[in-house]
JSON list of C-alpha atoms in Angstrom, two decimals:
[
{"chain": "A", "resi": 102, "resn": "MET", "atom": "CA", "xyz": [-5.24, 18.05, -8.41]},
{"chain": "A", "resi": 103, "resn": "LYS", "atom": "CA", "xyz": [-5.18, 20.24, -5.31]},
{"chain": "A", "resi": 104, "resn": "TYR", "atom": "CA", "xyz": [-5.71, 17.14, -3.17]},
{"chain": "A", "resi": 105, "resn": "VAL", "atom": "CA", "xyz": [-2.82, 15.40, -4.94]},
{"chain": "A", "resi": 106, "resn": "TRP", "atom": "CA", "xyz": [-0.49, 18.30, -4.19]},
{"chain": "A", "resi": 107, "resn": "ALA", "atom": "CA", "xyz": [-1.75, 18.41, -0.63]},
{"chain": "A", "resi": 108, "resn": "PHE", "atom": "CA", "xyz": [-0.99, 14.70, -0.27]},
{"chain": "A", "resi": 109, "resn": "ILE", "atom": "CA", "xyz": [2.52, 15.14, -1.68]},
{"chain": "A", "resi": 110, "resn": "GLY", "atom": "CA", "xyz": [3.13, 18.08, 0.66]},
{"chain": "A", "resi": 111, "resn": "VAL", "atom": "CA", "xyz": [1.94, 16.13, 3.71]},
{"chain": "A", "resi": 112, "resn": "ILE", "atom": "CA", "xyz": [4.03, 13.01, 3.05]},
{"chain": "A", "resi": 113, "resn": "ALA", "atom": "CA", "xyz": [7.06, 15.17, 2.22]},
{"chain": "A", "resi": 114, "resn": "LEU", "atom": "CA", "xyz": [6.68, 16.98, 5.55]},
{"chain": "A", "resi": 115, "resn": "ILE", "atom": "CA", "xyz": [6.16, 13.71, 7.44]},
{"chain": "A", "resi": 116, "resn": "ASP", "atom": "CA", "xyz": [9.18, 12.07, 5.81]},
{"chain": "A", "resi": 117, "resn": "VAL", "atom": "CA", "xyz": [11.47, 15.04, 6.45]},
{"chain": "A", "resi": 118, "resn": "ILE", "atom": "CA", "xyz": [10.46, 15.15, 10.13]},
{"chain": "A", "resi": 119, "resn": "ALA", "atom": "CA", "xyz": [10.85, 11.37, 10.41]},
{"chain": "A", "resi": 120, "resn": "CYS", "atom": "CA", "xyz": [14.30, 11.53, 8.82]},
{"chain": "A", "resi": 121, "resn": "VAL", "atom": "CA", "xyz": [15.48, 14.27, 11.18]},
{"chain": "A", "resi": 122, "resn": "VAL", "atom": "CA", "xyz": [14.10, 12.46, 14.24]},
{"chain": "A", "resi": 123, "resn": "PHE", "atom": "CA", "xyz": [15.58, 9.11, 13.23]},
{"chain": "A", "resi": 124, "resn": "ILE", "atom": "CA", "xyz": [19.03, 10.50, 12.43]},
{"chain": "A", "resi": 125, "resn": "SER", "atom": "CA", "xyz": [19.19, 12.57, 15.62]},
{"chain": "A", "resi": 126, "resn": "GLY", "atom": "CA", "xyz": [18.42, 9.58, 17.85]},
{"chain": "A", "resi": 127, "resn": "PRO", "atom": "CA", "xyz": [21.07, 7.13, 19.16]},
{"chain": "A", "resi": 128, "resn": "SER", "atom": "CA", "xyz": [21.28, 3.83, 17.28]},
{"chain": "A", "resi": 129, "resn": "ASP", "atom": "CA", "xyz": [20.01, 1.80, 20.25]},
{"chain": "A", "resi": 130, "resn": "GLY", "atom": "CA", "xyz": [17.75, 4.42, 21.83]},
{"chain": "A", "resi": 131, "resn": "TRP", "atom": "CA", "xyz": [14.00, 4.57, 22.27]},
{"chain": "A", "resi": 132, "resn": "LEU", "atom": "CA", "xyz": [13.70, 7.32, 19.67]},
{"chain": "A", "resi": 133, "resn": "ARG", "atom": "CA", "xyz": [14.65, 5.04, 16.79]},
{"chain": "A", "resi": 134, "resn": "GLY", "atom": "CA", "xyz": [12.56, 2.33, 18.37]},
{"chain": "A", "resi": 135, "resn": "LEU", "atom": "CA", "xyz": [9.50, 4.42, 17.49]},
{"chain": "A", "resi": 136, "resn": "PHE", "atom": "CA", "xyz": [10.21, 3.52, 13.87]},
{"chain": "A", "resi": 137, "resn": "VAL", "atom": "CA", "xyz": [11.46, -0.06, 13.95]},
{"chain": "A", "resi": 138, "resn": "SER", "atom": "CA", "xyz": [9.98, -1.73, 17.04]},
{"chain": "A", "resi": 139, "resn": "GLU", "atom": "CA", "xyz": [6.86, -3.90, 16.92]},
{"chain": "A", "resi": 140, "resn": "ASP", "atom": "CA", "xyz": [3.68, -2.00, 17.87]},
{"chain": "A", "resi": 141, "resn": "SER", "atom": "CA", "xyz": [5.69, 1.23, 17.73]},
{"chain": "A", "resi": 142, "resn": "LEU", "atom": "CA", "xyz": [4.46, 4.73, 16.93]},
{"chain": "A", "resi": 143, "resn": "VAL", "atom": "CA", "xyz": [4.91, 4.55, 13.14]},
{"chain": "A", "resi": 144, "resn": "GLU", "atom": "CA", "xyz": [3.40, 1.07, 12.89]},
{"chain": "A", "resi": 145, "resn": "ASN", "atom": "CA", "xyz": [0.40, 2.10, 14.99]},
{"chain": "A", "resi": 146, "resn": "LEU", "atom": "CA", "xyz": [-0.10, 5.25, 12.90]},
{"chain": "A", "resi": 147, "resn": "THR", "atom": "CA", "xyz": [-0.06, 3.11, 9.75]},
{"chain": "A", "resi": 148, "resn": "ALA", "atom": "CA", "xyz": [-2.60, 0.70, 11.21]},
{"chain": "A", "resi": 149, "resn": "GLY", "atom": "CA", "xyz": [-4.74, 3.65, 12.30]},
{"chain": "A", "resi": 150, "resn": "LEU", "atom": "CA", "xyz": [-4.77, 5.16, 8.80]},
{"chain": "A", "resi": 151, "resn": "TYR", "atom": "CA", "xyz": [-5.80, 1.84, 7.28]},
{"chain": "A", "resi": 152, "resn": "PHE", "atom": "CA", "xyz": [-8.56, 1.46, 9.86]},
{"chain": "A", "resi": 153, "resn": "LEU", "atom": "CA", "xyz": [-9.73, 5.03, 9.18]},
{"chain": "A", "resi": 154, "resn": "THR", "atom": "CA", "xyz": [-9.88, 4.19, 5.48]},
{"chain": "A", "resi": 155, "resn": "ILE", "atom": "CA", "xyz": [-12.17, 1.26, 6.25]},
{"chain": "A", "resi": 156, "resn": "LEU", "atom": "CA", "xyz": [-14.47, 3.32, 8.46]},
{"chain": "A", "resi": 157, "resn": "LEU", "atom": "CA", "xyz": [-14.75, 6.25, 6.05]},
{"chain": "A", "resi": 158, "resn": "ALA", "atom": "CA", "xyz": [-15.28, 3.95, 3.07]},
{"chain": "A", "resi": 159, "resn": "LEU", "atom": "CA", "xyz": [-18.15, 2.23, 4.88]},
{"chain": "A", "resi": 160, "resn": "VAL", "atom": "CA", "xyz": [-19.69, 5.62, 5.69]},
{"chain": "A", "resi": 161, "resn": "TRP", "atom": "CA", "xyz": [-19.31, 6.89, 2.12]},
{"chain": "A", "resi": 162, "resn": "LEU", "atom": "CA", "xyz": [-20.74, 3.68, 0.65]},
{"chain": "A", "resi": 163, "resn": "ASN", "atom": "CA", "xyz": [-23.98, 4.29, 2.54]},
{"chain": "A", "resi": 164, "resn": "ILE", "atom": "CA", "xyz": [-24.41, 7.83, 1.23]},
{"chain": "A", "resi": 165, "resn": "ARG", "atom": "CA", "xyz": [-27.25, 8.04, -1.30]},
{"chain": "A", "resi": 166, "resn": "SER", "atom": "CA", "xyz": [-25.13, 9.69, -4.02]},
{"chain": "A", "resi": 167, "resn": "MET", "atom": "CA", "xyz": [-22.71, 6.74, -3.91]},
{"chain": "A", "resi": 168, "resn": "ARG", "atom": "CA", "xyz": [-25.34, 4.10, -4.61]},
{"chain": "A", "resi": 169, "resn": "ASN", "atom": "CA", "xyz": [-25.61, 2.49, -8.04]},
{"chain": "A", "resi": 170, "resn": "THR", "atom": "CA", "xyz": [-22.43, 4.13, -9.36]},
{"chain": "A", "resi": 171, "resn": "PRO", "atom": "CA", "xyz": [-19.30, 2.50, -10.86]},
{"chain": "A", "resi": 172, "resn": "ASN", "atom": "CA", "xyz": [-17.28, 4.32, -8.21]},
{"chain": "A", "resi": 173, "resn": "ARG", "atom": "CA", "xyz": [-18.92, 2.18, -5.56]},
{"chain": "A", "resi": 174, "resn": "LYS", "atom": "CA", "xyz": [-17.03, -0.92, -6.72]},
{"chain": "A", "resi": 175, "resn": "VAL", "atom": "CA", "xyz": [-13.74, 0.96, -6.67]},
{"chain": "A", "resi": 176, "resn": "LEU", "atom": "CA", "xyz": [-14.42, 2.25, -3.17]},
{"chain": "A", "resi": 177, "resn": "ILE", "atom": "CA", "xyz": [-15.25, -1.28, -1.99]},
{"chain": "A", "resi": 178, "resn": "LEU", "atom": "CA", "xyz": [-11.93, -2.47, -3.43]},
{"chain": "A", "resi": 179, "resn": "LEU", "atom": "CA", "xyz": [-10.06, 0.29, -1.60]},
{"chain": "A", "resi": 180, "resn": "ALA", "atom": "CA", "xyz": [-11.86, -0.60, 1.63]},
{"chain": "A", "resi": 181, "resn": "VAL", "atom": "CA", "xyz": [-10.79, -4.24, 1.22]},
{"chain": "A", "resi": 182, "resn": "LEU", "atom": "CA", "xyz": [-7.20, -3.10, 0.67]},
{"chain": "A", "resi": 183, "resn": "GLY", "atom": "CA", "xyz": [-7.50, -1.02, 3.81]},
{"chain": "A", "resi": 184, "resn": "LEU", "atom": "CA", "xyz": [-8.67, -4.08, 5.74]},
{"chain": "A", "resi": 185, "resn": "VAL", "atom": "CA", "xyz": [-5.77, -6.15, 4.43]},
{"chain": "A", "resi": 186, "resn": "GLY", "atom": "CA", "xyz": [-3.32, -3.38, 5.29]},
{"chain": "A", "resi": 187, "resn": "PHE", "atom": "CA", "xyz": [-4.73, -3.04, 8.81]},
{"chain": "A", "resi": 188, "resn": "LEU", "atom": "CA", "xyz": [-4.49, -6.79, 9.43]},
{"chain": "A", "resi": 189, "resn": "GLU", "atom": "CA", "xyz": [-0.93, -6.77, 8.09]},
{"chain": "A", "resi": 190, "resn": "GLU", "atom": "CA", "xyz": [0.11, -4.07, 10.55]},
{"chain": "A", "resi": 191, "resn": "VAL", "atom": "CA", "xyz": [-1.39, -5.87, 13.55]},
{"chain": "A", "resi": 192, "resn": "SER", "atom": "CA", "xyz": [-0.02, -9.25, 12.38]},
{"chain": "A", "resi": 193, "resn": "TYR", "atom": "CA", "xyz": [-3.58, -10.57, 12.10]},
{"chain": "A", "resi": 194, "resn": "GLY", "atom": "CA", "xyz": [-4.06, -10.20, 15.85]},
{"chain": "A", "resi": 195, "resn": "GLU", "atom": "CA", "xyz": [-1.14, -12.42, 16.83]},
{"chain": "A", "resi": 196, "resn": "ARG", "atom": "CA", "xyz": [0.13, -10.18, 19.63]},
{"chain": "A", "resi": 197, "resn": "LEU", "atom": "CA", "xyz": [-3.31, -8.83, 20.53]},
{"chain": "A", "resi": 198, "resn": "PHE", "atom": "CA", "xyz": [-4.91, -12.22, 21.11]},
{"chain": "A", "resi": 199, "resn": "GLY", "atom": "CA", "xyz": [-1.87, -14.42, 21.69]},
{"chain": "A", "resi": 200, "resn": "ILE", "atom": "CA", "xyz": [-2.37, -16.42, 18.49]},
{"chain": "A", "resi": 201, "resn": "ASP", "atom": "CA", "xyz": [0.36, -18.79, 17.33]},
{"chain": "A", "resi": 202, "resn": "MET", "atom": "CA", "xyz": [0.90, -18.12, 13.64]},
{"chain": "A", "resi": 203, "resn": "PRO", "atom": "CA", "xyz": [1.96, -20.97, 11.31]},
{"chain": "A", "resi": 204, "resn": "VAL", "atom": "CA", "xyz": [5.57, -21.54, 10.27]},
{"chain": "A", "resi": 205, "resn": "VAL", "atom": "CA", "xyz": [6.32, -22.13, 6.58]},
{"chain": "A", "resi": 206, "resn": "GLY", "atom": "CA", "xyz": [9.81, -22.90, 5.36]},
{"chain": "A", "resi": 207, "resn": "GLY", "atom": "CA", "xyz": [11.28, -22.07, 8.75]},
{"chain": "A", "resi": 208, "resn": "MET", "atom": "CA", "xyz": [9.64, -18.61, 8.74]},
{"chain": "A", "resi": 209, "resn": "LYS", "atom": "CA", "xyz": [6.69, -17.50, 10.84]},
{"chain": "A", "resi": 210, "resn": "VAL", "atom": "CA", "xyz": [3.93, -16.27, 8.56]},
{"chain": "A", "resi": 211, "resn": "ASP", "atom": "CA", "xyz": [2.03, -13.41, 10.20]},
{"chain": "A", "resi": 212, "resn": "ALA", "atom": "CA", "xyz": [1.52, -11.24, 7.08]},
{"chain": "A", "resi": 213, "resn": "LEU", "atom": "CA", "xyz": [0.95, -11.66, 3.36]},
{"chain": "A", "resi": 214, "resn": "HIS", "atom": "CA", "xyz": [4.33, -10.21, 2.47]},
{"chain": "A", "resi": 215, "resn": "ASP", "atom": "CA", "xyz": [5.96, -13.13, 4.29]},
{"chain": "A", "resi": 216, "resn": "PHE", "atom": "CA", "xyz": [4.89, -15.32, 1.38]},
{"chain": "A", "resi": 217, "resn": "LEU", "atom": "CA", "xyz": [6.86, -13.00, -0.90]},
{"chain": "A", "resi": 218, "resn": "THR", "atom": "CA", "xyz": [9.94, -13.44, 1.25]},
{"chain": "A", "resi": 219, "resn": "ILE", "atom": "CA", "xyz": [9.48, -17.21, 1.26]},
{"chain": "A", "resi": 220, "resn": "GLY", "atom": "CA", "xyz": [9.06, -17.19, -2.52]},
{"chain": "A", "resi": 221, "resn": "VAL", "atom": "CA", "xyz": [12.24, -15.16, -3.00]},
{"chain": "A", "resi": 222, "resn": "ASP", "atom": "CA", "xyz": [14.15, -17.51, -0.71]},
{"chain": "A", "resi": 223, "resn": "LEU", "atom": "CA", "xyz": [12.88, -20.55, -2.62]},
{"chain": "A", "resi": 224, "resn": "VAL", "atom": "CA", "xyz": [13.79, -19.08, -5.99]},
{"chain": "A", "resi": 225, "resn": "LEU", "atom": "CA", "xyz": [17.27, -18.06, -4.83]},
{"chain": "A", "resi": 226, "resn": "GLY", "atom": "CA", "xyz": [17.74, -21.55, -3.42]},
{"chain": "A", "resi": 227, "resn": "LEU", "atom": "CA", "xyz": [17.12, -23.19, -6.79]},
{"chain": "A", "resi": 228, "resn": "ALA", "atom": "CA", "xyz": [19.81, -24.02, -9.30]},
{"chain": "A", "resi": 229, "resn": "GLY", "atom": "CA", "xyz": [20.64, -21.40, -11.93]},
{"chain": "A", "resi": 230, "resn": "ILE", "atom": "CA", "xyz": [18.68, -23.13, -14.71]},
{"chain": "A", "resi": 231, "resn": "TYR", "atom": "CA", "xyz": [15.47, -23.12, -12.68]},
{"chain": "A", "resi": 232, "resn": "GLN", "atom": "CA", "xyz": [15.93, -19.48, -11.71]},
{"chain": "A", "resi": 233, "resn": "LEU", "atom": "CA", "xyz": [16.25, -18.64, -15.40]},
{"chain": "A", "resi": 234, "resn": "LEU", "atom": "CA", "xyz": [13.09, -20.60, -16.26]},
{"chain": "A", "resi": 235, "resn": "ILE", "atom": "CA", "xyz": [11.10, -18.83, -13.53]},
{"chain": "A", "resi": 236, "resn": "LEU", "atom": "CA", "xyz": [12.38, -15.45, -14.73]},
{"chain": "A", "resi": 237, "resn": "LEU", "atom": "CA", "xyz": [11.41, -16.27, -18.32]},
{"chain": "A", "resi": 238, "resn": "ALA", "atom": "CA", "xyz": [7.96, -17.40, -17.17]},
{"chain": "A", "resi": 239, "resn": "LEU", "atom": "CA", "xyz": [7.40, -14.12, -15.30]},
{"chain": "A", "resi": 240, "resn": "LEU", "atom": "CA", "xyz": [8.55, -12.11, -18.29]},
{"chain": "A", "resi": 241, "resn": "GLY", "atom": "CA", "xyz": [6.21, -14.13, -20.49]},
{"chain": "A", "resi": 242, "resn": "VAL", "atom": "CA", "xyz": [3.23, -13.38, -18.25]},
{"chain": "A", "resi": 243, "resn": "ILE", "atom": "CA", "xyz": [4.10, -9.68, -18.26]},
{"chain": "A", "resi": 244, "resn": "ALA", "atom": "CA", "xyz": [4.52, -9.66, -22.04]},
{"chain": "A", "resi": 245, "resn": "LEU", "atom": "CA", "xyz": [1.14, -11.36, -22.55]},
{"chain": "A", "resi": 246, "resn": "SER", "atom": "CA", "xyz": [-0.58, -8.95, -20.15]},
{"chain": "A", "resi": 247, "resn": "LEU", "atom": "CA", "xyz": [0.78, -5.75, -21.67]},
{"chain": "A", "resi": 248, "resn": "PRO", "atom": "CA", "xyz": [-1.45, -5.72, -24.82]},
{"chain": "A", "resi": 249, "resn": "ALA", "atom": "CA", "xyz": [-4.61, -6.07, -22.72]},
{"chain": "A", "resi": 250, "resn": "ILE", "atom": "CA", "xyz": [-3.45, -3.34, -20.34]},
{"chain": "A", "resi": 251, "resn": "VAL", "atom": "CA", "xyz": [-2.57, -0.98, -23.19]},
{"chain": "A", "resi": 252, "resn": "LYS", "atom": "CA", "xyz": [-5.93, -1.61, -24.88]},
{"chain": "A", "resi": 253, "resn": "TYR", "atom": "CA", "xyz": [-7.84, -0.91, -21.66]},
{"chain": "A", "resi": 254, "resn": "VAL", "atom": "CA", "xyz": [-5.88, 2.29, -21.00]},
{"chain": "A", "resi": 255, "resn": "ARG", "atom": "CA", "xyz": [-6.47, 3.56, -24.55]},
{"chain": "A", "resi": 256, "resn": "GLU", "atom": "CA", "xyz": [-10.21, 2.93, -24.30]},
{"chain": "A", "resi": 257, "resn": "HIS", "atom": "CA", "xyz": [-10.68, 4.69, -20.98]},
{"chain": "A", "resi": 258, "resn": "TRP", "atom": "CA", "xyz": [-7.93, 7.29, -20.79]},
{"chain": "A", "resi": 259, "resn": "ASP", "atom": "CA", "xyz": [-9.58, 10.21, -22.58]},
{"chain": "A", "resi": 260, "resn": "ALA", "atom": "CA", "xyz": [-13.10, 9.53, -21.31]},
{"chain": "A", "resi": 261, "resn": "ASP", "atom": "CA", "xyz": [-12.44, 8.81, -17.67]},
{"chain": "A", "resi": 262, "resn": "VAL", "atom": "CA", "xyz": [-8.92, 9.26, -16.41]},
{"chain": "A", "resi": 263, "resn": "VAL", "atom": "CA", "xyz": [-7.85, 12.61, -17.83]},
{"chain": "A", "resi": 264, "resn": "HIS", "atom": "CA", "xyz": [-11.05, 14.52, -17.15]},
{"chain": "A", "resi": 265, "resn": "ARG", "atom": "CA", "xyz": [-12.24, 13.01, -13.89]},
{"chain": "A", "resi": 266, "resn": "TYR", "atom": "CA", "xyz": [-10.24, 10.15, -12.45]},
{"chain": "A", "resi": 267, "resn": "TYR", "atom": "CA", "xyz": [-6.66, 11.22, -13.10]},
{"chain": "A", "resi": 268, "resn": "PRO", "atom": "CA", "xyz": [-5.99, 12.40, -9.50]},
{"chain": "A", "resi": 269, "resn": "ALA", "atom": "CA", "xyz": [-7.43, 9.21, -8.00]},
{"chain": "A", "resi": 270, "resn": "TYR", "atom": "CA", "xyz": [-5.50, 6.99, -10.42]},
{"chain": "A", "resi": 271, "resn": "LEU", "atom": "CA", "xyz": [-2.32, 8.92, -9.69]},
{"chain": "A", "resi": 272, "resn": "ILE", "atom": "CA", "xyz": [-2.64, 8.49, -5.92]},
{"chain": "A", "resi": 273, "resn": "ALA", "atom": "CA", "xyz": [-3.57, 4.81, -6.34]},
{"chain": "A", "resi": 274, "resn": "SER", "atom": "CA", "xyz": [-0.46, 4.33, -8.50]},
{"chain": "A", "resi": 275, "resn": "LEU", "atom": "CA", "xyz": [1.66, 5.94, -5.78]},
{"chain": "A", "resi": 276, "resn": "PHE", "atom": "CA", "xyz": [0.11, 3.53, -3.28]},
{"chain": "A", "resi": 277, "resn": "ILE", "atom": "CA", "xyz": [1.17, 0.56, -5.44]},
{"chain": "A", "resi": 278, "resn": "VAL", "atom": "CA", "xyz": [4.72, 1.92, -5.85]},
{"chain": "A", "resi": 279, "resn": "LEU", "atom": "CA", "xyz": [5.10, 2.57, -2.11]},
{"chain": "A", "resi": 280, "resn": "ILE", "atom": "CA", "xyz": [3.81, -0.89, -1.18]},
{"chain": "A", "resi": 281, "resn": "PHE", "atom": "CA", "xyz": [6.15, -2.46, -3.74]},
{"chain": "A", "resi": 282, "resn": "PHE", "atom": "CA", "xyz": [9.23, -0.79, -2.26]},
{"chain": "A", "resi": 283, "resn": "ALA", "atom": "CA", "xyz": [8.08, -1.68, 1.26]},
{"chain": "A", "resi": 284, "resn": "PHE", "atom": "CA", "xyz": [7.76, -5.33, 0.21]},
{"chain": "A", "resi": 285, "resn": "VAL", "atom": "CA", "xyz": [11.20, -5.27, -1.43]},
{"chain": "A", "resi": 286, "resn": "LEU", "atom": "CA", "xyz": [12.81, -3.95, 1.75]},
{"chain": "A", "resi": 287, "resn": "ASP", "atom": "CA", "xyz": [10.90, -6.49, 3.84]},
{"chain": "A", "resi": 288, "resn": "THR", "atom": "CA", "xyz": [12.62, -9.36, 2.01]},
{"chain": "A", "resi": 289, "resn": "ASN", "atom": "CA", "xyz": [15.84, -8.29, 3.80]},
{"chain": "A", "resi": 290, "resn": "ARG", "atom": "CA", "xyz": [17.78, -8.60, 0.53]},
{"chain": "A", "resi": 291, "resn": "PHE", "atom": "CA", "xyz": [18.77, -4.94, 0.48]},
{"chain": "A", "resi": 292, "resn": "GLU", "atom": "CA", "xyz": [19.96, -4.21, 3.99]},
{"chain": "A", "resi": 293, "resn": "PHE", "atom": "CA", "xyz": [21.58, -0.87, 4.78]},
{"chain": "A", "resi": 294, "resn": "PRO", "atom": "CA", "xyz": [21.59, 1.43, 7.84]},
{"chain": "A", "resi": 295, "resn": "GLY", "atom": "CA", "xyz": [18.03, 2.52, 8.53]},
{"chain": "A", "resi": 296, "resn": "PHE", "atom": "CA", "xyz": [16.40, 0.28, 5.91]},
{"chain": "A", "resi": 297, "resn": "ARG", "atom": "CA", "xyz": [13.84, -0.99, 8.42]},
{"chain": "A", "resi": 298, "resn": "ALA", "atom": "CA", "xyz": [12.79, 2.56, 9.32]},
{"chain": "A", "resi": 299, "resn": "LEU", "atom": "CA", "xyz": [12.54, 3.40, 5.62]},
{"chain": "A", "resi": 300, "resn": "GLU", "atom": "CA", "xyz": [10.26, 0.40, 5.12]},
{"chain": "A", "resi": 301, "resn": "GLU", "atom": "CA", "xyz": [7.97, 1.59, 7.90]},
{"chain": "A", "resi": 302, "resn": "CYS", "atom": "CA", "xyz": [7.86, 5.07, 6.35]},
{"chain": "A", "resi": 303, "resn": "PHE", "atom": "CA", "xyz": [6.95, 3.59, 2.98]},
{"chain": "A", "resi": 304, "resn": "GLU", "atom": "CA", "xyz": [4.10, 1.71, 4.64]},
{"chain": "A", "resi": 305, "resn": "LEU", "atom": "CA", "xyz": [2.91, 4.85, 6.45]},
{"chain": "A", "resi": 306, "resn": "ASN", "atom": "CA", "xyz": [2.95, 6.82, 3.20]},
{"chain": "A", "resi": 307, "resn": "ALA", "atom": "CA", "xyz": [1.10, 4.00, 1.44]},
{"chain": "A", "resi": 308, "resn": "ALA", "atom": "CA", "xyz": [-1.63, 3.98, 4.10]},
{"chain": "A", "resi": 309, "resn": "LEU", "atom": "CA", "xyz": [-2.08, 7.74, 3.69]},
{"chain": "A", "resi": 310, "resn": "ALA", "atom": "CA", "xyz": [-2.17, 7.30, -0.10]},
{"chain": "A", "resi": 311, "resn": "LEU", "atom": "CA", "xyz": [-4.94, 4.70, 0.17]},
{"chain": "A", "resi": 312, "resn": "LEU", "atom": "CA", "xyz": [-6.96, 7.00, 2.43]},
{"chain": "A", "resi": 313, "resn": "THR", "atom": "CA", "xyz": [-6.49, 9.88, -0.02]},
{"chain": "A", "resi": 314, "resn": "ALA", "atom": "CA", "xyz": [-7.49, 7.72, -3.01]},
{"chain": "A", "resi": 315, "resn": "SER", "atom": "CA", "xyz": [-10.66, 6.64, -1.21]},
{"chain": "A", "resi": 316, "resn": "PHE", "atom": "CA", "xyz": [-11.54, 10.27, -0.49]},
{"chain": "A", "resi": 317, "resn": "LEU", "atom": "CA", "xyz": [-10.92, 11.24, -4.13]},
{"chain": "A", "resi": 318, "resn": "ILE", "atom": "CA", "xyz": [-13.20, 8.47, -5.40]},
{"chain": "A", "resi": 319, "resn": "TYR", "atom": "CA", "xyz": [-15.92, 9.65, -3.03]},
{"chain": "A", "resi": 320, "resn": "LYS", "atom": "CA", "xyz": [-15.35, 13.28, -4.01]},
{"chain": "A", "resi": 321, "resn": "ILE", "atom": "CA", "xyz": [-15.52, 12.53, -7.75]},
{"chain": "A", "resi": 322, "resn": "ALA", "atom": "CA", "xyz": [-18.71, 10.50, -7.36]},
{"chain": "A", "resi": 323, "resn": "THR", "atom": "CA", "xyz": [-20.56, 13.04, -5.23]},
{"chain": "A", "resi": 324, "resn": "ASP", "atom": "CA", "xyz": [-19.47, 16.04, -7.32]},
{"chain": "A", "resi": 325, "resn": "SER", "atom": "CA", "xyz": [-20.61, 14.35, -10.54]},
{"chain": "A", "resi": 326, "resn": "ARG", "atom": "CA", "xyz": [-24.04, 13.63, -9.05]}
]
């Protein structure tokens, strides 16, 4: 758990500093542009953390103690998430290589979360009865999935999570929560002063959470061997 507390302390420090810097800067100045502009400082730091996650995961996967272990699959999954996150932050190379990204529903799609925005726009554009049917369908899927999730958690909680994997699961859960809130803000349905900077901070924290989760999986695997 010491790594979990270290992670919480680091992101708390980063967020406090970011908040002070953002508030102290003029609304149209370069200081706030570090948070909200394309290819800005915060966005580049986020991309760098995702890329570092990929590199370290590849290194750890080739260590002898990581071979033929269940943790290997988890680490591969985290590396794939790191790759997706990195490509999201660089818009899949659109600005780097001058690529023209496709336009769907009048919106340029240069990241996976754009499909979420398009989906929200489509649902909100439907008549009330169709919105209700879609909502009921989503609730039905969630309701059907809950028993399987509860059964899996009960089977593995005492044996794996509590004794060994709890810190890694906790950080991974924080990653999911941070990404969710970043996606919600990216839909532009909840605009308020500084919401774009908050979204970028959520993404930066999520990238650091993914890196920390990858390290914890590696640490658990090597310590147990």
